[in-house]
Coordinates of C-alpha atoms and ligand atoms in Angstrom, one line a residue:
M21 CA 63.2 103.4 119.9
F22 CA 66.9 104.1 120.0
K23 CA 67.9 107.8 121.6
R24 CA 70.2 109.9 120.9
V25 CA 73.4 111.6 123.2
I26 CA 75.4 114.2 122.3
S27 CA 79.1 113.4 123.8
I28 CA 81.8 116.0 124.4
A29 CA 85.4 114.6 124.2
S30 CA 87.1 116.5 126.3
A31 CA 90.0 117.0 125.0
L32 CA 89.0 118.5 121.5
V33 CA 87.7 121.9 122.4
I34 CA 85.8 122.9 118.8
S35 CA 82.8 125.5 118.5
M36 CA 79.5 124.2 119.0
S37 CA 78.9 126.5 115.5
L38 CA 81.2 124.4 113.5
L39 CA 78.7 121.3 115.3
N40 CA 75.8 121.9 114.4
A41 CA 77.2 122.5 111.0
Q42 CA 78.5 119.0 110.7
D43 CA 76.3 116.0 112.3
A44 CA 80.5 114.5 113.5
I45 CA 83.4 116.5 114.2
V46 CA 87.4 115.0 114.6
R47 CA 90.4 116.1 115.4
I48 CA 93.4 114.4 114.7
H49 CA 96.7 115.0 116.5
D50 CA 99.1 115.1 113.9
A51 CA 101.7 115.3 115.8
G52 CA 102.0 111.8 116.2
T53 CA 101.8 109.3 119.7
G54 CA 105.3 107.8 118.8
E55 CA 103.8 104.3 118.7
I56 CA 103.4 101.8 116.3
I57 CA 99.9 99.7 115.8
P58 CA 101.5 96.1 116.0
A59 CA 101.0 94.3 112.6
D60 CA 99.5 91.1 114.2
I61 CA 96.4 93.0 115.4
Y62 CA 95.1 91.9 111.9
G63 CA 95.7 88.2 113.0
Q64 CA 93.6 84.7 111.4
F65 CA 92.7 81.5 113.1
S66 CA 92.8 79.0 111.6
E67 CA 90.5 76.1 113.3
H68 CA 90.0 72.3 111.8
L69 CA 86.8 73.0 112.8
G70 CA 84.2 72.5 110.0
R71 CA 85.5 73.4 106.6
C72 CA 88.0 75.9 107.8
I73 CA 91.3 74.3 107.4
Y74 CA 88.9 71.1 105.2
G75 CA 87.8 73.0 101.8
G76 CA 88.5 75.7 103.1
L77 CA 92.4 76.7 103.0
W78 CA 93.1 72.3 102.0
V79 CA 91.7 70.5 99.1
G80 CA 94.3 68.4 98.2
K81 CA 97.4 67.6 95.2
D82 CA 94.6 65.4 93.5
S83 CA 91.6 67.6 93.8
S84 CA 89.6 69.1 91.0
V85 CA 89.0 72.4 93.0
P86 CA 92.2 74.5 91.5
N87 CA 95.2 74.5 94.0
V88 CA 98.2 75.5 95.0
E89 CA 100.4 72.3 96.1
G90 CA 97.3 71.4 97.6
Y91 CA 95.8 74.4 98.8
R92 CA 92.7 76.4 97.4
K93 CA 94.3 78.8 94.6
D94 CA 91.5 80.6 95.2
V95 CA 92.3 80.9 98.9
F96 CA 95.7 81.2 98.8
D97 CA 95.3 84.5 96.7
A98 CA 92.9 85.7 98.5
L99 CA 95.1 85.7 101.3
K100 CA 98.4 87.2 100.2
A101 CA 96.0 90.3 99.4
L102 CA 95.6 90.5 102.3
K103 CA 99.0 90.6 104.0
V104 CA 98.0 88.3 106.9
P105 CA 100.7 88.8 109.6
V106 CA 99.8 85.9 111.9
M107 CA 97.9 82.4 111.3
R108 CA 96.8 80.5 115.2
W109 CA 96.0 76.4 114.5
P110 CA 95.7 73.7 114.7
G111 CA 92.7 75.4 117.3
G112 CA 90.9 76.2 119.4
C113 CA 88.9 73.5 121.8
F114 CA 90.9 71.8 118.4
A115 CA 94.0 72.1 119.9
D116 CA 94.0 70.3 123.2
D117 CA 92.7 67.2 121.2
Y118 CA 95.3 67.1 118.7
H119 CA 98.2 64.8 118.5
W120 CA 100.8 66.5 116.4
M121 CA 102.4 63.0 114.8
D122 CA 99.3 61.9 114.4
G123 CA 99.6 64.0 111.5
I124 CA 103.0 64.0 109.5
G125 CA 104.6 61.7 107.4
P126 CA 103.2 60.0 105.0
Q127 CA 99.5 61.1 103.1
E128 CA 97.9 57.6 103.2
K129 CA 99.8 56.0 106.5
R130 CA 98.4 59.2 108.0
A131 CA 95.5 58.1 111.1
Y132 CA 92.3 58.5 111.2
I133 CA 90.4 60.9 113.6
S134 CA 87.4 62.1 114.2
N135 CA 86.8 66.0 115.1
N136 CA 85.4 65.3 118.7
N137 CA 84.1 69.0 120.0
W138 CA 82.9 68.9 116.4
G139 CA 81.0 67.3 115.0
G140 CA 82.2 64.3 115.3
T141 CA 83.0 64.9 111.7
L142 CA 86.6 62.6 110.5
E143 CA 89.4 63.7 109.5
D144 CA 92.3 62.3 107.6
N145 CA 95.2 64.4 108.8
S146 CA 96.3 65.2 105.3
F147 CA 96.7 69.2 106.9
G148 CA 99.0 69.2 109.3
T149 CA 102.2 70.5 111.0
H150 CA 104.3 69.8 107.2
E151 CA 101.0 71.6 105.5
F152 CA 100.4 74.9 107.6
L153 CA 103.5 75.4 108.7
N154 CA 104.5 75.3 104.1
L155 CA 101.5 77.6 103.7
C156 CA 103.0 80.2 106.7
E157 CA 106.0 79.9 104.4
M158 CA 104.6 80.5 101.3
L159 CA 102.9 83.6 102.5
D160 CA 104.9 85.2 104.3
I161 CA 102.5 84.5 107.4
E162 CA 104.4 83.9 111.5
P163 CA 102.5 80.4 112.7
Y164 CA 101.5 81.2 116.4
I165 CA 101.0 77.3 117.2
S166 CA 98.4 75.9 119.9
G167 CA 99.7 72.8 121.9
N168 CA 97.8 70.2 123.4
V169 CA 97.8 70.8 127.1
G170 CA 94.4 68.9 128.0
S171 CA 94.7 65.9 127.0
G172 CA 98.4 65.5 125.6
T173 CA 101.6 65.1 127.6
V174 CA 104.9 67.1 128.7
K175 CA 106.8 65.2 126.0
E176 CA 104.4 65.1 122.9
M177 CA 104.7 69.4 122.9
A178 CA 108.4 69.5 124.1
E179 CA 109.3 66.9 120.8
W180 CA 107.0 68.7 118.8
V181 CA 109.1 72.4 119.1
E182 CA 112.3 69.9 118.2
Y183 CA 110.4 68.7 115.5
M184 CA 109.6 72.1 114.8
T185 CA 112.8 74.2 114.8
S186 CA 115.8 72.3 115.7
D187 CA 118.5 72.4 113.3
A188 CA 121.1 69.8 115.3
K189 CA 121.3 66.2 114.7
S190 CA 118.5 64.6 116.8
T191 CA 116.1 61.7 117.2
M192 CA 113.0 64.4 115.7
A193 CA 114.6 67.1 114.1
D194 CA 115.4 63.0 111.9
L195 CA 112.2 62.6 111.6
R196 CA 111.5 65.6 110.2
R197 CA 113.8 65.4 107.6
A198 CA 113.5 62.0 106.5
N199 CA 109.5 63.3 106.3
G200 CA 110.4 65.6 103.8
R201 CA 111.8 68.9 105.3
E202 CA 116.0 69.9 106.2
E203 CA 116.0 73.0 107.3
P204 CA 114.1 74.1 110.5
W205 CA 110.6 76.3 110.4
K206 CA 110.5 80.2 112.2
V207 CA 108.3 78.5 114.4
K208 CA 107.9 81.7 117.4
F209 CA 104.3 81.9 118.8
F210 CA 103.5 79.0 121.1
G211 CA 100.5 78.7 122.9
I212 CA 100.3 76.7 126.0
G213 CA 96.7 74.8 125.8
N214 CA 94.0 76.5 125.2
E215 CA 91.0 77.9 127.3
A216 CA 92.3 75.6 130.0
W217 CA 89.7 77.1 132.4
G218 CA 86.9 75.0 129.6
C219 CA 87.9 72.5 126.4
G220 CA 91.2 72.4 127.1
G221 CA 90.6 70.8 130.3
S222 CA 88.3 72.4 132.9
M223 CA 90.6 74.0 135.4
T224 CA 91.9 76.1 137.6
P225 CA 93.6 79.2 137.2
E226 CA 95.7 78.6 139.5
Y227 CA 96.6 74.7 138.4
Y228 CA 96.9 76.1 134.9
S229 CA 99.6 78.5 136.5
D230 CA 101.7 75.5 137.5
L231 CA 100.7 73.4 134.5
F232 CA 102.0 76.2 132.7
R233 CA 105.2 76.4 134.3
Q234 CA 105.7 73.3 134.4
Y235 CA 104.9 72.4 130.4
Q236 CA 106.8 75.7 129.9
T237 CA 110.0 74.8 131.1
Y238 CA 110.8 71.8 128.5
L239 CA 109.7 73.7 125.7
R240 CA 113.7 74.9 124.7
N241 CA 115.4 77.0 122.2
F242 CA 116.7 75.2 119.0
G243 CA 119.4 76.9 117.4
S244 CA 118.6 80.9 116.9
N245 CA 115.4 80.4 117.0
R246 CA 112.9 81.9 119.9
L247 CA 109.8 81.0 121.2
Y248 CA 108.0 82.9 122.8
K249 CA 105.6 81.7 125.1
I250 CA 101.5 82.5 126.1
A251 CA 99.7 81.1 128.2
S252 CA 95.8 80.1 127.7
G253 CA 94.4 83.6 129.1
A254 CA 90.7 84.6 130.4
S255 CA 87.7 84.3 128.3
D256 CA 85.4 88.1 128.1
Y257 CA 84.5 89.0 132.1
D258 CA 87.4 86.7 134.1
Y259 CA 89.2 89.3 134.5
N260 CA 90.3 86.4 137.8
W261 CA 91.6 84.9 135.1
T262 CA 93.5 87.1 134.5
E263 CA 94.3 88.3 138.0
V264 CA 96.3 84.7 139.4
L265 CA 97.9 84.0 135.9
M266 CA 99.7 86.8 136.5
K267 CA 100.4 86.7 139.7
N268 CA 101.8 83.4 139.7
L269 CA 103.5 83.4 135.7
T270 CA 104.7 86.6 135.8
G271 CA 108.6 86.4 135.5
K272 CA 108.5 82.3 134.7
G273 CA 108.0 82.1 131.0
M274 CA 105.2 83.8 129.8
K275 CA 105.6 86.3 127.1
G276 CA 101.8 87.2 125.7
I277 CA 98.4 86.3 128.2
S278 CA 95.2 85.7 125.8
L279 CA 91.8 86.5 126.5
H280 CA 89.0 85.6 123.9
Y281 CA 85.8 88.1 123.3
Y282 CA 83.4 87.1 120.9
T283 CA 80.5 89.1 119.4
V284 CA 77.7 87.0 121.4
I285 CA 74.5 89.1 122.5
S286 CA 72.9 85.3 124.9
W287 CA 75.3 81.7 123.8
G288 CA 71.7 80.7 124.4
R289 CA 70.1 82.4 121.2
K290 CA 72.5 83.9 119.5
G291 CA 70.2 84.9 116.7
A292 CA 70.6 84.6 112.4
A293 CA 73.4 86.2 110.8
T294 CA 71.5 87.1 108.1
G295 CA 67.8 88.7 108.2
F296 CA 68.2 90.9 111.7
D297 CA 66.5 94.4 112.5
E298 CA 67.3 98.0 113.3
A299 CA 67.4 96.9 117.1
G300 CA 69.4 93.8 116.2
Y301 CA 71.2 95.2 114.3
Y302 CA 73.1 98.2 117.0
R303 CA 72.6 95.0 119.5
I304 CA 75.5 93.8 117.8
L305 CA 77.7 97.1 117.6
S306 CA 76.9 98.1 121.0
K307 CA 78.0 94.2 122.9
A308 CA 81.4 94.3 119.8
I309 CA 82.2 98.0 121.1
E310 CA 81.8 95.9 124.9
I311 CA 85.2 95.0 124.1
E312 CA 86.5 98.1 125.2
P313 CA 86.4 98.1 129.1
V314 CA 86.6 94.0 128.7
L315 CA 90.4 95.2 126.9
A316 CA 90.7 97.8 130.1
K317 CA 90.2 95.8 133.1
H318 CA 92.1 93.1 132.2
I319 CA 95.3 95.5 131.5
E320 CA 95.0 97.1 134.4
I321 CA 95.1 93.9 136.0
M322 CA 97.8 93.1 133.8
D323 CA 99.8 97.0 134.8
K324 CA 99.2 96.1 138.3
Y325 CA 101.3 92.6 138.5
D326 CA 104.0 93.7 135.0
P327 CA 104.1 97.5 135.2
R328 CA 107.0 97.4 132.9
G329 CA 105.0 96.0 130.7
N330 CA 107.4 92.4 129.9
V331 CA 103.9 90.2 129.4
D332 CA 101.6 91.0 126.2
L333 CA 97.9 90.9 126.0
L334 CA 97.7 89.0 122.7
L335 CA 93.5 88.4 122.0
D336 CA 93.5 85.5 120.1
E337 CA 90.0 85.4 119.2
W338 CA 87.2 87.3 118.3
G339 CA 84.3 88.0 116.3
T340 CA 81.1 87.7 116.0
W341 CA 79.1 83.6 116.7
Y342 CA 75.5 84.0 115.6
D343 CA 73.2 80.8 114.6
V344 CA 75.1 78.7 111.7
E345 CA 72.9 78.9 108.8
P346 CA 69.9 77.1 108.5
G347 CA 70.8 73.4 106.7
T348 CA 74.1 73.7 108.2
N349 CA 76.0 71.4 110.8
P350 CA 75.7 72.6 114.6
G351 CA 78.7 71.5 115.1
H352 CA 80.9 73.7 112.0
L353 CA 80.0 77.2 113.2
Y354 CA 79.4 78.0 109.2
Q355 CA 77.4 82.0 109.9
Q356 CA 76.7 84.1 106.5
N357 CA 78.6 87.8 106.8
T358 CA 77.0 91.1 106.8
M359 CA 78.2 94.9 105.9
R360 CA 76.9 94.6 110.4
D361 CA 79.9 92.7 110.7
A362 CA 81.9 94.5 108.4
I363 CA 81.1 97.9 111.2
V364 CA 82.1 95.5 113.6
A365 CA 85.1 94.9 112.6
A366 CA 86.0 97.8 111.9
L367 CA 84.8 99.4 115.2
N368 CA 87.2 97.4 117.4
F369 CA 89.8 97.4 114.4
D370 CA 89.5 100.9 116.2
I371 CA 89.6 100.0 119.2
F372 CA 92.0 97.7 119.1
H373 CA 94.3 100.8 117.8
K374 CA 94.3 103.3 121.3
Y375 CA 95.4 99.4 123.1
T376 CA 98.5 98.2 121.4
R377 CA 100.4 99.5 124.0
R378 CA 99.8 96.1 126.0
L379 CA 97.5 94.7 123.1
K380 CA 100.2 92.9 120.5
M381 CA 98.0 90.4 118.9
A382 CA 94.6 89.4 117.8
N383 CA 93.7 86.2 115.7
I384 CA 89.5 87.0 114.1
A385 CA 87.3 83.6 114.4
Q386 CA 87.8 82.5 111.9
V387 CA 89.3 82.8 108.1
V388 CA 87.2 80.6 106.3
N389 CA 84.0 79.4 106.9
V390 CA 83.8 79.3 110.4
L391 CA 82.1 81.9 112.1
Q392 CA 83.0 86.2 111.1
A393 CA 85.3 84.1 108.4
M394 CA 86.6 86.0 106.1
I395 CA 86.7 83.6 103.0
L396 CA 83.2 81.2 102.1
T397 CA 83.7 78.7 99.8
N398 CA 81.2 76.7 98.4
D399 CA 82.6 73.9 96.5
T400 CA 85.2 75.2 93.6
Q401 CA 83.7 78.8 94.5
M402 CA 84.3 81.2 96.4
V403 CA 83.6 84.3 98.2
L404 CA 84.6 87.8 100.0
T405 CA 83.1 88.5 103.2
P406 CA 82.2 92.3 104.1
T407 CA 85.2 91.5 106.8
Y408 CA 87.6 90.3 104.5
H409 CA 86.8 94.0 103.3
V410 CA 87.3 95.9 106.9
F411 CA 91.0 93.7 106.8
E412 CA 91.9 95.0 103.4
M413 CA 90.8 98.7 103.5
Y414 CA 92.7 98.5 107.2
N415 CA 96.5 96.7 106.1
V416 CA 97.3 99.7 105.8
H417 CA 97.6 100.2 109.4
Q418 CA 99.7 97.2 110.4
D419 CA 103.1 98.8 111.4
A420 CA 101.8 102.8 111.2
E421 CA 102.4 105.3 113.7
Y422 CA 99.3 105.6 115.5
L423 CA 98.0 109.7 116.0
A424 CA 95.4 110.0 118.6
S425 CA 92.0 111.1 117.8
D426 CA 89.5 112.6 119.2
C427 CA 85.2 112.4 117.5
I428 CA 82.5 114.9 118.2
T429 CA 80.1 113.2 117.3
N430 CA 76.1 111.6 118.6
K431 CA 75.4 108.2 120.7
I432 CA 73.3 106.0 119.8
K433 CA 71.6 105.1 123.1
T434 CA 70.9 100.7 123.6
D435 CA 70.4 98.3 126.2
R436 CA 74.4 98.1 127.0
E437 CA 76.7 99.8 125.4
L438 CA 76.3 103.8 123.8
V439 CA 77.7 103.6 120.4
P440 CA 78.9 106.6 119.1
E441 CA 77.2 107.2 115.3
V442 CA 81.0 107.7 113.7
D443 CA 84.0 106.3 115.0
V444 CA 87.5 106.8 113.6
T445 CA 91.0 106.0 113.6
A446 CA 93.9 107.2 112.3
S447 CA 98.1 106.4 111.4
R448 CA 100.9 107.0 109.7
K449 CA 104.1 105.8 106.8
D450 CA 105.9 106.3 105.0
G451 CA 104.7 110.9 104.7
K452 CA 101.1 108.9 103.8
T453 CA 98.2 109.7 106.4
H454 CA 95.6 106.7 106.8
I455 CA 92.0 108.4 108.0
S456 CA 89.5 105.3 108.1
L457 CA 85.8 106.2 109.8
V458 CA 82.6 104.9 110.2
N459 CA 78.8 105.8 109.7
T460 CA 77.2 103.1 112.1
H461 CA 74.3 104.3 111.5
Y462 CA 71.6 101.7 110.2
D463 CA 70.4 104.7 108.1
E464 CA 71.2 107.6 108.0
A465 CA 74.1 109.4 106.0
K466 CA 75.7 111.3 108.2
T467 CA 78.4 114.6 107.5
V468 CA 81.8 114.6 108.9
L469 CA 84.6 117.4 109.5
V470 CA 88.2 115.3 109.9
S471 CA 90.2 117.9 111.1
F472 CA 93.8 118.5 112.7
D473 CA 95.9 119.6 114.5
N474 CA 98.0 121.1 112.7
A475 CA 96.3 122.8 109.7
K476 CA 99.0 121.7 107.1
A477 CA 99.4 118.5 108.5
I478 CA 97.9 117.8 104.8
S479 CA 98.0 119.3 101.5
K480 CA 96.3 116.8 99.3
I481 CA 94.6 113.8 99.1
N482 CA 96.2 110.4 97.1
S483 CA 92.8 107.6 97.1
A484 CA 89.4 107.2 99.0
R485 CA 87.2 104.2 99.4
V486 CA 84.5 103.2 101.0
L487 CA 82.1 100.0 101.5
T488 CA 79.0 100.2 102.0
S489 CA 75.7 98.1 101.0
A490 CA 71.8 99.3 100.7
K491 CA 70.9 97.7 103.5
P492 CA 73.1 97.2 106.6
G493 CA 71.9 92.7 106.0
D494 CA 73.6 92.9 103.0
Y495 CA 75.9 90.1 102.2
N496 CA 77.9 88.1 99.1
D497 CA 77.0 85.1 98.3
F498 CA 77.5 82.7 95.3
D499 CA 75.3 83.6 93.1
K500 CA 75.8 87.7 94.1
P501 CA 79.4 88.1 95.0
E502 CA 79.5 91.8 94.0
V503 CA 76.8 93.1 96.4
V504 CA 79.9 94.2 99.4
A505 CA 82.9 95.1 97.9
P506 CA 84.9 98.7 97.9
K507 CA 83.6 101.2 95.7
A508 CA 85.6 104.2 95.0
F509 CA 84.4 107.1 96.7
K510 CA 84.6 111.3 95.7
N511 CA 81.9 112.6 98.4
Y512 CA 84.2 114.3 99.8
K513 CA 85.9 118.2 99.4
K514 CA 89.1 119.6 101.1
T515 CA 88.5 122.4 103.0
S516 CA 91.2 125.0 104.5
A517 CA 89.5 123.4 108.2
G518 CA 90.3 120.1 107.1
I519 CA 88.2 117.4 105.6
E520 CA 84.2 117.1 104.9
I521 CA 83.1 114.1 103.7
T522 CA 79.4 113.1 103.5
L523 CA 79.4 108.8 104.8
P524 CA 76.5 106.8 103.8
P525 CA 74.4 105.6 106.3
C526 CA 76.2 102.2 107.6
S527 CA 79.7 103.1 105.2
I528 CA 83.2 102.8 106.1
V529 CA 85.6 105.0 104.1
A530 CA 89.1 104.6 104.0
I531 CA 91.5 108.0 102.9
E532 CA 94.2 107.8 102.1
A533 CA 96.7 111.6 102.4
E534 CA 99.6 113.2 102.7
Ligands
AHR619 O1 86.6 79.1 118.2 C1 86.0 78.9 117.8 C2 86.0 78.0 119.9 O2 85.9 79.7 120.4 C3 87.1 77.3 119.4 O3 87.5 76.4 119.8 C4 87.6 77.9 121.2 O4 88.4 78.2 121.9 C5 86.1 79.2 121.6 O5 86.2 78.6 122.4

């Protein structure tokens, strides 16, 4: 059912005889681009949704689940190993229902709330501003706070900023001190609302633009803290939203504009996270890579209003979205995570690396137990998902110099975007070159020659790892947590032409060379 077509990247001049010997040919332009891949595109998103916060990040100090000051120890350690650069909180849709004063002060006195966006679940607010910002501090993560425009007030938002960041003598700073935190935190990223076109207030872009201007006026820089204010941006193909905001808000305090893009086939019939067939596999991959023209189009609009590139694009929600696992609360968005999700993550990063001129942050939805999660928990048990492993294998690209590359590869024809059989991204840091390769093919291994503009670009290969499994639908579960995990990879050889590699079916290979 899937037809293959050959695509030849125009910049690559390689004899067809070489292609005949290999399934794909990669050329890495090792002279470099001078562009640094922002670490923040490896960002996370944590919302009060299902078991992301409660049971995921936070169990409380008195829990029988081993914890570090109330944070689950296993999750805490896994996030530390991941080198998370930035994390968004408290939502999502929840942000525009959240009143931050409910989540400060003695835990036993905090207000109970019903999480009306996500299943009406009762929350005790034991995880609030202090708990989030302290977690970020302990894990060296840059916090990204989403403020409440939809049901909040200018005063409430302005006071939150003051509470978190003021080092002066003031009512809010004194309240923070009374709650046990003497020094202000550093908070750079601040989102003014979330999905203002939908759960954040059902607004028009014109109305939201005016509100943004009003709110941002009162979000002040206290002491040495400098806020980076983010406008609630478009979803997917809503180019008009970006157009109106760029027109109205460029030069008006907007440092970043967000974008949300989910890999979902249809909101009415999302399909299951597991148990898919070959057609279902490629359908998801093709929808995932459709993000590239979407990014390109939003950036084109931004370039029109902001040719100097003063406003950044932040993809602060992305990832796969399937039906919830059978028997779980439909409002909790709990889904499994297979090798297919790992390939989605890798293809997304390969795309993000190409657009960092404008794209400065991305936050996958979400960090624990929700949507395309890094980590799943079940009472005292925890598993790392295939997506976690991709984030870990790719974190070498954070803050590295992007190396442009071309790839001659067959493409799989689907009813949407053509899916390349082989995909690549590369970067260099501290004299080491990192090459990440993806074989998207459902069940065939692919041979690849990785060549360099300068034949002497690398002299040796330091290490190689592979993430793969017997079937694309394989996943890690609590009784089998290591089905999909990175392993040492040996199926390559360095030749005078470059590196010859055989990629297993549905796999991701990470090579370090120098
Ligand atoms: O990530 C889940 C939800 O998706 C977020 O709360 C919302 O912003 C988006 O619609």
